[in-house]
CSV table of C-alpha atoms in Angstrom, one decimal:
chain,number,residue,atom,x,y,z
A,129,MET,CA,-87.3,2.2,13.8
A,130,GLY,CA,-90.5,4.0,14.6
A,131,VAL,CA,-91.4,6.0,17.7
A,132,MET,CA,-90.2,4.5,21.0
A,133,GLU,CA,-92.5,4.8,23.9
A,134,ARG,CA,-93.2,3.5,27.4
A,135,VAL,CA,-95.7,0.6,27.6
A,136,LYS,CA,-97.5,-0.2,30.9
A,137,ALA,CA,-97.7,-3.8,32.1
A,138,PRO,CA,-100.5,-5.8,30.6
A,139,SER,CA,-103.5,-6.6,32.8
A,140,ALA,CA,-104.3,-10.2,34.0
A,141,LYS,CA,-107.2,-10.2,31.5
A,142,GLN,CA,-104.9,-9.3,28.7
A,143,ARG,CA,-102.4,-12.0,29.7
A,144,ALA,CA,-105.2,-14.6,29.8
A,145,ALA,CA,-106.3,-13.9,26.3
A,146,LYS,CA,-103.9,-16.3,24.7
A,147,ALA,CA,-106.1,-17.2,21.8
A,148,ALA,CA,-105.5,-13.8,20.1
A,149,PRO,CA,-102.1,-13.3,18.5
A,150,VAL,CA,-99.9,-10.7,20.2
A,151,ASP,CA,-97.7,-8.3,18.3
A,152,LEU,CA,-94.3,-7.9,19.7
A,153,PRO,CA,-93.5,-4.4,21.0
A,154,LEU,CA,-90.4,-4.0,18.9
A,155,ASP,CA,-88.0,-1.2,19.7
A,156,GLN,CA,-89.9,-0.1,22.7
A,157,ILE,CA,-89.3,0.0,26.5
A,158,LEU,CA,-91.9,-1.8,28.6
A,159,GLN,CA,-92.3,-0.2,32.0
A,160,GLY,CA,-92.9,-2.5,34.9
A,161,ASP,CA,-91.7,-5.6,36.7
A,162,CYS,CA,-89.6,-7.8,34.4
A,163,VAL,CA,-91.4,-11.0,35.3
A,164,GLU,CA,-94.9,-9.5,34.8
A,165,MET,CA,-93.8,-7.8,31.5
A,166,MET,CA,-92.3,-11.0,30.1
A,167,ARG,CA,-95.6,-12.9,30.9
A,168,GLY,CA,-97.2,-10.6,28.4
A,169,LEU,CA,-94.9,-11.7,25.6
A,170,PRO,CA,-95.7,-14.7,23.3
A,171,ASP,CA,-94.1,-18.0,23.5
A,172,ALA,CA,-90.9,-18.6,21.4
A,173,SER,CA,-90.9,-15.0,20.1
A,174,VAL,CA,-87.4,-13.7,21.0
A,175,ASP,CA,-84.1,-14.6,19.4
A,176,MET,CA,-81.7,-13.6,22.1
A,177,ILE,CA,-81.8,-12.3,25.7
A,178,PHE,CA,-79.1,-10.2,27.4
A,179,ALA,CA,-79.7,-9.8,31.1
A,180,ASP,CA,-77.9,-7.7,33.6
A,181,PRO,CA,-79.9,-8.5,36.7
A,182,PRO,CA,-79.4,-6.9,40.2
A,183,TYR,CA,-76.2,-8.2,41.7
A,184,ASN,CA,-77.5,-8.2,45.3
A,185,LEU,CA,-74.3,-6.6,46.5
A,186,GLN,CA,-75.5,-6.2,50.1
A,187,LEU,CA,-73.1,-3.3,50.8
A,188,GLY,CA,-72.8,-2.4,54.4
A,189,GLY,CA,-72.3,1.3,54.9
A,190,ASP,CA,-70.5,3.9,52.7
A,191,LEU,CA,-67.5,3.0,50.7
A,192,LEU,CA,-64.7,5.7,51.0
A,193,ARG,CA,-61.6,6.5,49.0
A,194,PRO,CA,-58.3,7.0,50.8
A,195,ASP,CA,-58.9,10.8,50.6
A,196,GLY,CA,-62.2,10.4,52.4
A,197,SER,CA,-64.4,11.0,49.4
A,198,GLN,CA,-67.4,8.7,48.9
A,199,VAL,CA,-67.4,6.1,46.1
A,200,ASP,CA,-70.5,6.2,43.9
A,201,ALA,CA,-71.3,2.5,44.5
A,202,VAL,CA,-74.5,0.5,44.0
A,203,ASP,CA,-76.8,1.3,46.9
A,204,ASP,CA,-80.1,1.6,45.0
A,205,GLU,CA,-83.3,-0.1,46.3
A,206,TRP,CA,-83.6,-2.2,43.1
A,207,ASP,CA,-80.4,-4.1,44.1
A,208,LYS,CA,-81.6,-5.0,47.6
A,209,PHE,CA,-83.2,-8.3,48.6
A,210,ASP,CA,-84.3,-9.5,52.0
A,211,SER,CA,-82.3,-12.8,51.8
A,212,LEU,CA,-80.5,-15.1,49.4
A,213,ALA,CA,-83.6,-17.2,49.3
A,214,THR,CA,-85.6,-14.2,48.1
A,215,TYR,CA,-83.0,-13.5,45.4
A,216,ASP,CA,-83.1,-17.1,44.3
A,217,ARG,CA,-86.9,-17.1,43.9
A,218,PHE,CA,-86.6,-13.9,41.9
A,219,THR,CA,-83.9,-15.4,39.7
A,220,HIS,CA,-85.9,-18.6,39.0
A,221,ALA,CA,-89.0,-16.6,38.2
A,222,TRP,CA,-87.4,-14.4,35.5
A,223,LEU,CA,-85.4,-17.2,34.0
A,224,LYS,CA,-88.5,-19.3,33.7
A,225,GLU,CA,-90.3,-16.6,31.7
A,226,ALA,CA,-87.1,-16.0,29.7
A,227,LYS,CA,-87.0,-19.7,28.6
A,228,ARG,CA,-90.7,-19.6,27.6
A,229,ILE,CA,-90.3,-16.6,25.3
A,230,LEU,CA,-87.0,-17.6,23.8
A,231,LYS,CA,-87.1,-19.4,20.4
A,232,PRO,CA,-85.9,-23.0,20.3
A,233,GLY,CA,-82.7,-21.8,18.6
A,234,GLY,CA,-82.3,-18.8,20.9
A,235,SER,CA,-79.7,-18.2,23.6
A,236,ILE,CA,-79.3,-16.1,26.7
A,237,TRP,CA,-76.4,-14.1,28.1
A,238,VAL,CA,-76.4,-13.2,31.8
A,239,ILE,CA,-73.7,-11.0,33.4
A,240,GLY,CA,-72.9,-10.7,37.1
A,241,SER,CA,-70.3,-10.4,39.8
A,242,TYR,CA,-69.1,-12.9,42.4
A,243,HIS,CA,-72.0,-11.8,44.5
A,244,ASN,CA,-74.6,-13.4,42.3
A,245,ILE,CA,-73.3,-15.1,39.2
A,246,PHE,CA,-72.8,-18.5,40.8
A,247,ARG,CA,-76.4,-18.6,42.1
A,248,VAL,CA,-77.6,-17.5,38.6
A,249,GLY,CA,-75.6,-20.3,37.0
A,250,THR,CA,-77.2,-22.8,39.2
A,251,ALA,CA,-80.6,-21.5,38.5
A,252,LEU,CA,-79.9,-21.6,34.7
A,253,GLN,CA,-79.0,-25.3,35.0
A,254,ASP,CA,-82.1,-26.0,37.2
A,255,GLN,CA,-84.3,-24.4,34.5
A,256,GLY,CA,-82.9,-26.7,31.8
A,257,TYR,CA,-80.6,-24.3,30.0
A,258,TRP,CA,-77.3,-25.6,28.7
A,259,ILE,CA,-74.3,-23.5,29.5
A,260,LEU,CA,-72.1,-23.0,26.4
A,261,ASN,CA,-69.4,-20.7,27.9
A,262,ASP,CA,-68.6,-18.6,30.8
A,263,VAL,CA,-66.8,-15.5,29.6
A,264,VAL,CA,-64.6,-13.3,31.8
A,265,TRP,CA,-64.9,-9.6,31.1
A,266,ARG,CA,-61.6,-8.3,32.3
A,267,LYS,CA,-61.8,-4.6,32.9
A,268,ALA,CA,-58.9,-2.6,31.4
A,269,ASN,CA,-59.5,0.1,34.1
A,270,PRO,CA,-61.1,-1.4,37.2
A,271,MET,CA,-61.9,0.5,40.4
A,272,PRO,CA,-59.2,-0.2,43.0
A,273,ASN,CA,-59.9,-1.9,46.3
A,274,PHE,CA,-59.8,1.2,48.5
A,275,LYS,CA,-59.7,-0.7,51.8
A,276,GLY,CA,-56.8,-2.9,50.7
A,277,THR,CA,-58.4,-5.9,52.2
A,278,ARG,CA,-58.9,-7.9,49.0
A,279,PHE,CA,-57.6,-8.3,45.5
A,280,THR,CA,-58.8,-5.6,43.1
A,281,ASN,CA,-62.0,-6.9,41.7
A,282,ALA,CA,-61.1,-6.5,38.0
A,283,HIS,CA,-63.6,-8.7,36.2
A,284,GLU,CA,-67.2,-9.7,35.8
A,285,THR,CA,-68.5,-13.0,34.5
A,286,LEU,CA,-70.9,-13.6,31.7
A,287,ILE,CA,-72.7,-16.9,31.2
A,288,TRP,CA,-73.9,-17.8,27.7
A,289,ALA,CA,-76.5,-20.6,27.5
A,290,SER,CA,-78.7,-22.3,24.9
A,291,MET,CA,-82.2,-23.7,25.4
A,292,GLY,CA,-80.9,-27.3,26.1
A,293,GLU,CA,-78.1,-29.7,25.5
A,294,ARG,CA,-79.0,-30.5,21.9
A,295,ALA,CA,-80.5,-27.1,21.0
A,296,ARG,CA,-79.2,-25.3,18.0
A,297,TYR,CA,-78.1,-21.7,18.5
A,298,THR,CA,-76.6,-18.8,16.6
A,299,PHE,CA,-72.8,-18.3,16.8
A,300,ASN,CA,-71.2,-16.2,14.2
A,301,TYR,CA,-67.7,-17.8,14.5
A,302,ARG,CA,-66.3,-16.2,11.4
A,303,ALA,CA,-67.3,-12.7,12.5
A,304,MET,CA,-65.7,-13.3,15.9
A,305,LYS,CA,-62.5,-14.5,14.3
A,306,THR,CA,-62.4,-11.6,11.9
A,307,LEU,CA,-63.0,-9.2,14.8
A,308,ASN,CA,-60.0,-10.7,16.6
A,309,ASP,CA,-57.5,-10.4,13.7
A,310,GLU,CA,-58.1,-13.9,12.4
A,311,LEU,CA,-57.5,-15.6,15.8
A,312,GLN,CA,-60.2,-17.6,17.5
A,313,MET,CA,-62.0,-15.3,20.0
A,314,ARG,CA,-61.2,-16.4,23.5
A,315,SER,CA,-63.4,-16.4,26.6
A,316,ASP,CA,-61.5,-13.7,28.3
A,317,TRP,CA,-62.3,-10.2,27.0
A,318,LEU,CA,-60.3,-7.1,27.8
A,319,ILE,CA,-62.7,-4.2,27.4
A,320,PRO,CA,-62.6,-0.9,29.3
A,321,ILE,CA,-65.4,-0.1,31.7
A,322,CYS,CA,-67.9,2.6,30.6
A,323,GLY,CA,-66.4,6.0,30.8
A,324,GLY,CA,-65.8,9.3,29.0
A,325,GLN,CA,-68.6,10.6,26.8
A,326,GLU,CA,-70.3,7.2,26.8
A,327,ARG,CA,-70.9,7.4,30.6
A,328,LEU,CA,-74.3,9.0,31.0
A,329,LYS,CA,-74.4,11.7,33.7
A,330,LYS,CA,-77.0,14.1,35.1
A,331,GLY,CA,-76.0,16.9,37.4
A,332,GLY,CA,-72.4,15.6,37.5
A,333,ALA,CA,-73.6,12.2,38.9
A,334,LYS,CA,-73.8,8.8,37.1
A,335,VAL,CA,-77.3,8.2,35.8
A,336,HIS,CA,-76.8,4.4,36.4
A,337,PRO,CA,-74.2,2.9,38.6
A,338,THR,CA,-73.6,-0.2,36.5
A,339,GLN,CA,-73.9,1.1,32.9
A,340,LYS,CA,-72.2,-1.4,30.6
A,341,PRO,CA,-69.8,-0.4,27.8
A,342,GLU,CA,-71.3,-0.5,24.3
A,343,ALA,CA,-68.2,-2.5,23.1
A,344,LEU,CA,-69.3,-5.4,25.4
A,345,LEU,CA,-72.8,-5.5,23.9
A,346,TYR,CA,-71.4,-5.0,20.4
A,347,ARG,CA,-69.4,-8.2,20.7
A,348,ILE,CA,-72.2,-10.2,22.2
A,349,LEU,CA,-74.9,-9.1,19.6
A,350,LEU,CA,-72.5,-9.6,16.7
A,351,ALA,CA,-71.6,-13.1,18.0
A,352,CYS,CA,-75.0,-14.5,18.7
A,353,SER,CA,-77.6,-12.7,16.6
A,354,ASN,CA,-78.3,-11.6,13.1
A,355,PRO,CA,-79.7,-8.5,11.5
A,356,GLY,CA,-83.5,-8.4,12.1
A,357,ASP,CA,-83.3,-10.6,15.2
A,358,VAL,CA,-85.3,-9.6,18.3
A,359,ILE,CA,-83.1,-9.0,21.4
A,360,LEU,CA,-84.8,-8.8,24.8
A,361,ASP,CA,-83.2,-7.0,27.8
A,362,PRO,CA,-85.3,-7.5,30.9
A,363,PHE,CA,-83.1,-5.2,33.0
A,364,PHE,CA,-82.8,-2.4,30.4
A,365,GLY,CA,-81.3,0.3,32.6
A,366,THR,CA,-80.1,3.2,30.4
A,367,GLY,CA,-80.4,1.3,27.2
A,368,THR,CA,-77.0,0.1,26.2
A,369,THR,CA,-78.6,-3.0,24.6
A,370,GLY,CA,-81.1,-0.9,22.7
A,371,ALA,CA,-78.5,1.6,21.4
A,372,VAL,CA,-76.2,-1.2,20.1
A,373,ALA,CA,-79.1,-3.2,18.6
A,374,LYS,CA,-80.2,-0.2,16.7
A,375,ARG,CA,-76.6,0.4,15.3
A,376,LEU,CA,-76.4,-3.3,14.3
A,377,GLY,CA,-79.8,-3.6,12.6
A,378,ARG,CA,-81.4,-5.7,15.3
A,379,HIS,CA,-84.7,-5.1,17.1
A,380,PHE,CA,-84.9,-4.7,20.8
A,381,ILE,CA,-87.4,-5.0,23.6
A,382,GLY,CA,-86.4,-3.4,26.9
A,383,ILE,CA,-88.0,-3.8,30.3
A,384,GLU,CA,-87.3,-1.3,33.0
A,385,ARG,CA,-89.1,0.0,36.1
A,386,GLU,CA,-87.3,3.2,36.9
A,387,ASP,CA,-88.5,6.5,35.3
A,388,ASP,CA,-85.0,8.1,35.2
A,389,TYR,CA,-83.4,5.2,33.5
A,390,ILE,CA,-86.2,5.0,30.9
A,391,ALA,CA,-85.9,8.7,30.1
A,392,ALA,CA,-82.1,8.4,29.7
A,393,ALA,CA,-82.5,5.3,27.5
A,394,LEU,CA,-85.1,6.9,25.2
A,395,GLU,CA,-82.9,9.9,24.6
A,396,ARG,CA,-79.8,7.8,24.1
A,397,ILE,CA,-81.4,5.4,21.6
A,398,GLU,CA,-83.0,8.2,19.7
A,399,MET,CA,-79.5,9.6,19.1
A,400,ALA,CA,-77.9,6.2,18.1
A,401,LEU,CA,-77.3,6.1,14.3
A,402,PRO,CA,-77.9,2.8,12.6
A,403,LEU,CA,-75.1,1.6,10.4
A,404,ASP,CA,-75.7,1.3,6.6
A,405,GLU,CA,-76.5,-2.1,5.3
A,406,SER,CA,-73.2,-2.8,3.7
A,407,ALA,CA,-71.3,-2.1,6.9
A,408,VAL,CA,-73.5,-4.5,8.9
A,409,LYS,CA,-72.6,-7.4,6.6
A,410,THR,CA,-70.2,-9.7,8.4
A,411,MET,CA,-67.6,-12.2,7.3
A,412,MET,CA,-69.2,-15.6,7.3
A,413,ALA,CA,-66.8,-17.6,5.1
A,414,PRO,CA,-63.2,-18.4,4.4
A,415,LYS,CA,-60.1,-16.7,5.5
A,416,ALA,CA,-60.0,-13.1,6.2
A,417,ALA,CA,-58.2,-10.7,8.4
A,418,THR,CA,-54.9,-9.3,11.5
A,419,ARG,CA,-52.6,-7.1,16.5
A,420,VAL,CA,-54.4,-4.5,19.4
A,421,ALA,CA,-56.8,-6.3,16.8
A,422,PHE,CA,-58.3,-3.9,14.2
A,423,GLY,CA,-61.7,-5.2,15.3
A,424,THR,CA,-61.1,-3.8,18.8
A,425,LEU,CA,-60.8,-0.3,17.3
A,426,VAL,CA,-64.1,-0.9,15.5
A,427,GLU,CA,-66.1,-2.2,18.4
A,428,CYS,CA,-65.0,0.6,20.8
A,429,GLY,CA,-65.9,3.3,18.2
A,430,MET,CA,-62.4,4.6,17.5
A,431,ILE,CA,-62.9,3.6,13.9
A,432,ALA,CA,-66.6,3.5,13.2
A,433,PRO,CA,-68.2,0.9,10.8
A,434,GLY,CA,-68.7,2.6,7.5
A,435,THR,CA,-65.5,4.6,7.7
A,436,VAL,CA,-63.7,4.8,4.4
A,437,LEU,CA,-60.0,4.0,4.5
A,438,THR,CA,-57.5,5.0,1.8
A,439,ASP,CA,-53.8,4.4,1.1
A,440,ALA,CA,-51.3,7.2,1.5
A,441,LYS,CA,-51.6,8.2,-2.2
A,442,ARG,CA,-55.4,7.9,-2.3
A,443,ARG,CA,-55.2,5.3,-5.1
A,444,TRP,CA,-57.6,2.8,-3.4
A,445,THR,CA,-60.4,3.1,-0.9
A,446,ALA,CA,-62.2,0.5,1.3
A,447,LYS,CA,-65.1,0.7,3.7
A,448,VAL,CA,-64.9,-0.7,7.2
A,449,ARG,CA,-67.5,-3.3,8.0
A,450,VAL,CA,-69.1,-4.0,11.4
A,451,ASP,CA,-66.8,-6.9,12.2
A,452,GLY,CA,-63.6,-5.1,11.2
A,453,SER,CA,-63.3,-6.6,7.7
A,454,LEU,CA,-63.0,-4.2,4.7
A,455,ASP,CA,-65.2,-3.9,1.6
A,456,CYS,CA,-63.2,-2.8,-1.4
A,457,GLU,CA,-64.5,-2.8,-5.0
A,458,GLY,CA,-62.8,-5.5,-7.1
A,459,GLN,CA,-61.6,-7.4,-4.0
A,460,PRO,CA,-63.1,-10.1,-1.9
A,461,ALA,CA,-63.9,-8.8,1.6
A,462,GLY,CA,-61.3,-9.4,4.1
A,463,SER,CA,-58.9,-8.0,6.7
A,464,ILE,CA,-56.9,-4.8,6.5
A,465,HIS,CA,-53.9,-6.9,5.5
A,466,LYS,CA,-55.6,-9.2,3.0
A,467,VAL,CA,-57.4,-6.4,1.2
A,468,GLY,CA,-54.3,-4.2,1.2
A,469,ALA,CA,-52.3,-7.0,-0.4
A,470,GLY,CA,-55.1,-7.6,-2.9
A,471,VAL,CA,-55.3,-4.1,-4.3
A,472,GLN,CA,-51.5,-4.0,-4.7
A,473,GLY,CA,-51.2,-7.4,-6.3
A,474,ALA,CA,-48.7,-8.2,-3.5
A,475,PRO,CA,-48.3,-11.5,-1.6
A,476,THR,CA,-48.5,-9.7,1.8
A,477,CYS,CA,-49.3,-6.3,3.2
A,478,ASN,CA,-49.1,-4.6,6.6
A,479,GLY,CA,-52.5,-3.1,6.8
A,480,TRP,CA,-51.7,-1.1,9.8
A,481,THR,CA,-49.3,1.1,7.9
A,482,PHE,CA,-51.0,0.8,4.5
A,483,TRP,CA,-54.4,2.1,5.3
A,484,HIS,CA,-55.2,5.7,6.5
A,485,VAL,CA,-58.2,7.6,7.9
A,486,ASP,CA,-59.1,11.0,6.4
A,487,THR,CA,-59.6,13.3,9.4
A,488,GLY,CA,-60.6,16.2,7.2
A,489,LYS,CA,-57.2,17.8,7.9
A,490,GLU,CA,-54.8,15.0,7.1
A,491,LEU,CA,-54.5,11.3,6.3
A,492,ARG,CA,-53.8,9.5,9.6
A,493,VAL,CA,-52.3,6.0,9.4
A,494,ILE,CA,-54.5,3.5,11.3
A,495,ASP,CA,-51.5,2.3,13.3
A,496,ALA,CA,-51.6,5.7,15.1
A,497,VAL,CA,-55.2,5.0,16.1
A,498,ARG,CA,-54.1,1.7,17.5
A,499,GLN,CA,-51.4,3.4,19.5
A,500,ASP,CA,-54.1,5.8,20.9
A,501,TRP,CA,-56.1,2.8,22.1
A,502,LEU,CA,-53.0,1.3,23.8
A,503,LEU,CA,-52.2,4.5,25.5
A,504,ALA,CA,-55.8,5.0,26.7
A,505,ASN,CA,-56.2,1.4,27.9
A,506,GLU,CA,-52.9,0.5,29.6
A,507,ALA,CA,-53.7,-1.8,32.5
């Protein structure tokens, strides 16, 4: 992917030189204000945008747990705006530039909380975008409401929009259905918040207060982009979009102002390992795949794409693809159940008990991995 680097905002003179073609800064982090940086990108040059803008939480004072300890909440300067009108002007400005640089067949995803997502939705419609879905990210392990004055805020909302009412857009329906055990993917997604080894920390403190889980970006990029596409993230933070794009064979362009976030993102993306080409191929046609969904284990990294599965007697092997389907010599690609039945010449197969992962010490049935997920993510 080449060497990643920081790129300073272009000058007004550079932005005015529209006659000369501008190369896209692929797989780089542009340092500066997102609106200014987007103005330096060519028209219709980006395939998809994922945006996690400031939520404008307007927190008043410290948030304390029942034991008196302070919650590490979002109180950074980048999340503060003088008024709702100021926030609205900022939202319209970046969405306007986003629409200019998106290709006609591109789409945009914006995530937010109840503090800002409704204002963002209005701005999207004002700018001429066409809302395709609002998706509820239901957090498997949300932070409690420590004051006991409201319901536990257990979700965030994502808005997915195309360039206009009649605009074409990418939606890999088959990949989403395969990922969800051959059921249509719904608009409510149960995904754990970022934690464990994935949560970036420095000196024991979170590097970024609103770091998004890679599983969330994995699903979005798999659904609405293709290998080789260019994904822009104008609020790059610690680089979740870049790390997942690299894994899935997409290009990214990140925009970020803060030095600490950029440093963390560069280190993180450098360590992200791209998947091999065969694993990135997704199921795009007829029936395939089957409950937690096998695709859930893949997107959260418990069974990584490219993992080789085998039966208990090591007679057959199959490689896990990026969408949870299996690639097995002599068989059409399909679900753990379909491919398991195919290699045996049987009408049906319970793939959960048929396929195993070689841990290096033993063969472990994949149903045991599913049980690990259930134990770790009980609501």
